[in-house]
mmCIF file of C-alpha atoms in Angstrom:
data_model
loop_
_atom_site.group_PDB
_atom_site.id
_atom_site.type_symbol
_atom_site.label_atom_id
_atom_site.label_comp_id
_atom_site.label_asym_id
_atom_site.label_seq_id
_atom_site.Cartn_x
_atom_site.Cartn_y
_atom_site.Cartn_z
ATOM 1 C CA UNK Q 86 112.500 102.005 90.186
ATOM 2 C CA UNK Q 87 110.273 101.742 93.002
ATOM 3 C CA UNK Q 88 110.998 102.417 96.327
ATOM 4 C CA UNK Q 89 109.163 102.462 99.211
ATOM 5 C CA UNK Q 90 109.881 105.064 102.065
ATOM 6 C CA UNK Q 91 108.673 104.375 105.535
ATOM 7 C CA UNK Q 92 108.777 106.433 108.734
ATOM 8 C CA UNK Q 93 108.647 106.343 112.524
ATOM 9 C CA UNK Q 94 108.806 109.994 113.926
ATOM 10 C CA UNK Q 95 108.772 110.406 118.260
ATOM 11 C CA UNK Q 96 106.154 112.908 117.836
ATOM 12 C CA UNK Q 97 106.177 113.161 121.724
ATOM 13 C CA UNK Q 98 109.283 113.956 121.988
ATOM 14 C CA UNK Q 99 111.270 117.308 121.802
ATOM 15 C CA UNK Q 100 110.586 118.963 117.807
ATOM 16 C CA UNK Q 101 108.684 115.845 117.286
ATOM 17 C CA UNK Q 102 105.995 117.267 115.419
ATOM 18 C CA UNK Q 103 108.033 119.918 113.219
ATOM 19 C CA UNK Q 104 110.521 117.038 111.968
ATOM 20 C CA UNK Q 105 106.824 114.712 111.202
ATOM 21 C CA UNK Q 106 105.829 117.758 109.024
ATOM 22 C CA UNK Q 107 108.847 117.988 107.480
ATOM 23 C CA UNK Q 108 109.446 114.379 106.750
ATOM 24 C CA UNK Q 109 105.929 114.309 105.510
ATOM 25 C CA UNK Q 110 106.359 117.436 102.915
ATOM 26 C CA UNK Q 111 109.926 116.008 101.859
ATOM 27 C CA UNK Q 112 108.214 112.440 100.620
ATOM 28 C CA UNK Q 113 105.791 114.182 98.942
ATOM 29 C CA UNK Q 114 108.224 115.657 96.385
ATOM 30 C CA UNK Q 115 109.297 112.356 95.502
ATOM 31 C CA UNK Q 116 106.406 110.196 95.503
ATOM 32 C CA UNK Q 117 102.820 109.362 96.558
ATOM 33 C CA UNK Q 118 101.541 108.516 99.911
ATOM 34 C CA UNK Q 119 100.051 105.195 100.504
ATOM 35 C CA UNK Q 120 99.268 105.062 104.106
ATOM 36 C CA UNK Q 121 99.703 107.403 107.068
ATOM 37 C CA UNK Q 122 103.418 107.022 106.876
ATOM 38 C CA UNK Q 123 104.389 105.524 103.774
ATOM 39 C CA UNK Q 124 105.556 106.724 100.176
ATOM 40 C CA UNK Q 125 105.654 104.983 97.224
ATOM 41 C CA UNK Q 126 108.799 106.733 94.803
ATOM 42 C CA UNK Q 127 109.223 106.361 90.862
ATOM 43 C CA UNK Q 128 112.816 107.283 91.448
ATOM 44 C CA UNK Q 129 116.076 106.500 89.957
ATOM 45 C CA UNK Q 130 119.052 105.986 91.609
ATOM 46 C CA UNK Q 131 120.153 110.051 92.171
ATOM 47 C CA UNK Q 132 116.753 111.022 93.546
ATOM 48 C CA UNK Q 133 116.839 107.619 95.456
ATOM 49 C CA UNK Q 134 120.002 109.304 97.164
ATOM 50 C CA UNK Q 135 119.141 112.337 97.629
ATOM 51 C CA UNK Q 136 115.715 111.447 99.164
ATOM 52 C CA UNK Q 137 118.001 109.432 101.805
ATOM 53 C CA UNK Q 138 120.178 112.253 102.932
ATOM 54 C CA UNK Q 139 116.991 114.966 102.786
ATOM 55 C CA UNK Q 140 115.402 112.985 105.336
ATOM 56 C CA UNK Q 141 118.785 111.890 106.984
ATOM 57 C CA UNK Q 142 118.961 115.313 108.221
ATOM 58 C CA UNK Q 143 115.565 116.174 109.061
ATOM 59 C CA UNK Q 144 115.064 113.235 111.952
ATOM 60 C CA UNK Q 145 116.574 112.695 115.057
ATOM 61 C CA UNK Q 146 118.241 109.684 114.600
ATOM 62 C CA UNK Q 147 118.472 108.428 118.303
ATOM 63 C CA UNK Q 148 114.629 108.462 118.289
ATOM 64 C CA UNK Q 149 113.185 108.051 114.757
ATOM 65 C CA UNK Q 150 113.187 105.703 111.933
ATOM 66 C CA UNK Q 151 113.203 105.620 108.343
ATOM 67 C CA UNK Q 152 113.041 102.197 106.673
ATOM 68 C CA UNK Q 153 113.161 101.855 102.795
ATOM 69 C CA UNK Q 154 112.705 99.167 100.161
ATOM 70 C CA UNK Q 155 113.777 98.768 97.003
ATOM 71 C CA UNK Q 156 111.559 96.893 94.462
ATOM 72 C CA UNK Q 157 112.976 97.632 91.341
ATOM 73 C CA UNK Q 158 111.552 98.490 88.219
ATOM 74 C CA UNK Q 159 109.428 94.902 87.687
ATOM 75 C CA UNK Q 160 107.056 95.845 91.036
ATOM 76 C CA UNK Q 161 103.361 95.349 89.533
ATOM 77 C CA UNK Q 162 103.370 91.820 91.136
ATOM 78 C CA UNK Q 163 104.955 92.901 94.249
ATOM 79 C CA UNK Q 164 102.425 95.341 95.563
ATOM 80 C CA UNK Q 165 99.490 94.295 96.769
ATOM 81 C CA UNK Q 166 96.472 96.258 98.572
ATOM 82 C CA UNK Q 167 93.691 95.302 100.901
ATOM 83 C CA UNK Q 168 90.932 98.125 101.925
ATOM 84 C CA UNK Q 169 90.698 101.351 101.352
ATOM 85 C CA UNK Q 170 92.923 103.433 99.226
ATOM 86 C CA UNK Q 171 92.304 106.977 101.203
ATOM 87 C CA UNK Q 172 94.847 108.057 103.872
ATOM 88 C CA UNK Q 173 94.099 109.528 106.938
ATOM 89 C CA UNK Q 174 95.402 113.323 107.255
ATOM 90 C CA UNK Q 175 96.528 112.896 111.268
ATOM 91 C CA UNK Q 176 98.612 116.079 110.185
ATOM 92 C CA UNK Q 177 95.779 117.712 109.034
ATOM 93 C CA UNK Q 178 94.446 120.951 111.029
ATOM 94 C CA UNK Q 179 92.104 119.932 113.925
ATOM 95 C CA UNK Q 180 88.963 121.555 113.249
ATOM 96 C CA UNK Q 181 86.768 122.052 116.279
ATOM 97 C CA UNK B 70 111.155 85.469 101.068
ATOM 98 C CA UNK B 71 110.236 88.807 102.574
ATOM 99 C CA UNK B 72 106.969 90.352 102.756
ATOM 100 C CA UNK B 73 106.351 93.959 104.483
ATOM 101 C CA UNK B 74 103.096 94.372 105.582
ATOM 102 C CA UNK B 75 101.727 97.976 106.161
ATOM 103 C CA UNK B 76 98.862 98.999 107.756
ATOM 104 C CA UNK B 77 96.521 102.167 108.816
ATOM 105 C CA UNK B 78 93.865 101.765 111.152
ATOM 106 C CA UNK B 79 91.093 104.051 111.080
ATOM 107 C CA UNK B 80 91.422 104.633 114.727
ATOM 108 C CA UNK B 81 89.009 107.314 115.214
ATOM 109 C CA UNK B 82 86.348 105.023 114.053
ATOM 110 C CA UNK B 83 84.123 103.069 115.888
ATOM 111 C CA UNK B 84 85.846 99.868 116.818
ATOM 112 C CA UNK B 85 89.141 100.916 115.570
ATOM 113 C CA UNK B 86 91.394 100.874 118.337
ATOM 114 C CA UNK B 87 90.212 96.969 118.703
ATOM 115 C CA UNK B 88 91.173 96.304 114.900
ATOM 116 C CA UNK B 89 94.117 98.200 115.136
ATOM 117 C CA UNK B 90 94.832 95.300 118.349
ATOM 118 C CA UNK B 91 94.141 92.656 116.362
ATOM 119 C CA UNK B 92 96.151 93.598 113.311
ATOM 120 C CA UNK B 93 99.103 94.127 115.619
ATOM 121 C CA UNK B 94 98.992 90.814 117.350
ATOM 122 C CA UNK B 95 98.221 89.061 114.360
ATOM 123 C CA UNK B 96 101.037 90.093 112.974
ATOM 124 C CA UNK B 97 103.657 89.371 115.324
ATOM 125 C CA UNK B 98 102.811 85.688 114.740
ATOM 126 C CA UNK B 99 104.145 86.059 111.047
ATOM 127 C CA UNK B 100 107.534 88.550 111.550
ATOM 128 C CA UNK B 101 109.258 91.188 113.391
ATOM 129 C CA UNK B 102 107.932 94.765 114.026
ATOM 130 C CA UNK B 103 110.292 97.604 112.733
ATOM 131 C CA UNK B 104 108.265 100.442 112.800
ATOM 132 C CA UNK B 105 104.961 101.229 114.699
ATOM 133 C CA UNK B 106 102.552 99.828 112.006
ATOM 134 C CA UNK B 107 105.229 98.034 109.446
ATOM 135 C CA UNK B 108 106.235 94.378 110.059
ATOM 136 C CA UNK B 109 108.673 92.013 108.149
ATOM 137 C CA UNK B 110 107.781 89.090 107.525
ATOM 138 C CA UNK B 111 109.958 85.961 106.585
ATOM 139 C CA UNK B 112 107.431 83.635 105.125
ATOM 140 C CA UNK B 113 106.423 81.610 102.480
ATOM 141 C CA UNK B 114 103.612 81.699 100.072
ATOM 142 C CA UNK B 115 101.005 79.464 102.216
ATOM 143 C CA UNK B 116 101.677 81.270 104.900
ATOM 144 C CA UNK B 117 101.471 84.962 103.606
ATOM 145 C CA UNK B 118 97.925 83.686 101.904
ATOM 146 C CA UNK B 119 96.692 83.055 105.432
ATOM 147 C CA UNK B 120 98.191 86.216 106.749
ATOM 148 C CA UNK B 121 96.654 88.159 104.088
ATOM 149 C CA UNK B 122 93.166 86.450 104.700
ATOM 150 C CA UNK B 123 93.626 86.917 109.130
ATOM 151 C CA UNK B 124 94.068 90.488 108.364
ATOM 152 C CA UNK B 125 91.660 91.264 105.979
ATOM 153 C CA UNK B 126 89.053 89.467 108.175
ATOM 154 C CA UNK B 127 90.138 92.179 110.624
ATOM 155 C CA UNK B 128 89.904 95.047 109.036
ATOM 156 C CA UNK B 129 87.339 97.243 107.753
ATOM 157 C CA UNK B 130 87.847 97.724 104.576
ATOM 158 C CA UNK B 131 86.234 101.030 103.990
ATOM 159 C CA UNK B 132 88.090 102.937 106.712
ATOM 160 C CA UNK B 133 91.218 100.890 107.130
ATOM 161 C CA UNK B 134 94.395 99.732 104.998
ATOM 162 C CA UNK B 135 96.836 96.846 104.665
ATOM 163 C CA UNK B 136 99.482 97.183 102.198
ATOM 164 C CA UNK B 137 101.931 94.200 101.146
ATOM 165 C CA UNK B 138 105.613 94.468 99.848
ATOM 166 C CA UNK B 139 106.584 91.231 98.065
ATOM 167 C CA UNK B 140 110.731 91.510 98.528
ATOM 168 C CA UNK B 141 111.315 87.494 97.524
ATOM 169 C CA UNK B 142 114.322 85.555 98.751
ATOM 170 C CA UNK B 143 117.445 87.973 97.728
ATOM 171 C CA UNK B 144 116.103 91.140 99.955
ATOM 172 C CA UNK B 145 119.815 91.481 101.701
ATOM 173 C CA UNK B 146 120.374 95.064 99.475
ATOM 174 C CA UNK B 147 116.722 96.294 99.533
ATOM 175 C CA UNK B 148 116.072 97.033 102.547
ATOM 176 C CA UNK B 149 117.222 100.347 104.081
ATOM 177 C CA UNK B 150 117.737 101.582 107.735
ATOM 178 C CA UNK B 151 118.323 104.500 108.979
ATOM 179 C CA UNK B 152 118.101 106.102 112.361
ATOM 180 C CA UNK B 153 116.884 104.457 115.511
ATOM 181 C CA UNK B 154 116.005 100.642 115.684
ATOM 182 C CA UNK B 155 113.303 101.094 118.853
ATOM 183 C CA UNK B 156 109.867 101.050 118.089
ATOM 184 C CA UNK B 157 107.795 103.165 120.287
ATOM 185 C CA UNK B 158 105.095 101.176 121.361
ATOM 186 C CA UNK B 159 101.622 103.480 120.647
ATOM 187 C CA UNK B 160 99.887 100.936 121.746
ATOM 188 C CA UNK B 161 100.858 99.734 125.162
ATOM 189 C CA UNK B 162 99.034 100.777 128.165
ATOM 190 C CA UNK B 163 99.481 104.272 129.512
ATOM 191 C CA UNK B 164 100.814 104.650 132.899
ATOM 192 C CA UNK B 165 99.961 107.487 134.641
#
């Protein structure tokens, strides 16, 4: 099934940045970034959970978010895309 | 039914920061913000086709993104929450 993995991390506040990276590289074993701060998953069910309680534990829930969305396995007609398909690395290194 | 519109703004980019205004106050007109740059969006199909077409006016599509989640009428068990429900506002004014 499909589900989409959203986040919100208070990068100004305390560890903001280290639990950002580590949201970041924890979607990216389950699925594909689409934007900034969204992952698209081909998961079932068990990975589905797991992904939830991974990232459960990395954020600070007083101050961060994670939203998902199911969309099941019939999703071709529910996705749709406007612009460019490259993502922006803001977590990239800063090269001066 | 539900729609979840995503977006990146190439903010770097010349003009960005005024398309990444625009996108954000057009789309408080159509829902309810829930992360930074994610909004649902409880509307129907004539409205989501004028949504789509507002916001792709705004963008530029070779530096920027809008992604849409079609979640139809029966979204109650698809849609996932976890952590904090504030949204920090990135793009309010800075007060020094």
């Amino acid at each position: 099934m499909l589900v989409v993995a959203a986040y919100d991390i208070a990068i100004t506040s305390d560890g903001g940045t280290r639990r950002l990276n580590r949201v970041s590289k924890a979607c990216t074993r389950y699925g594909q970034r689409v934007q900034n701060s969204v992952f698209e998953c081909l998961i079932d069910d068990l990975e589905f959970l797991k992904m939830r309680q991974e990232l459960t534990n990395i954020i600070d829930p007083s101050q961060d978010s994670l939203r998902f969305y199911v969309l099941g396995n019939h999703y071709e007609h529910k996705v749709i895309h406007v612009g460019t398909k490259n993502v922006q690395d803001l977590n990239g290194p800063l090269i001066m």
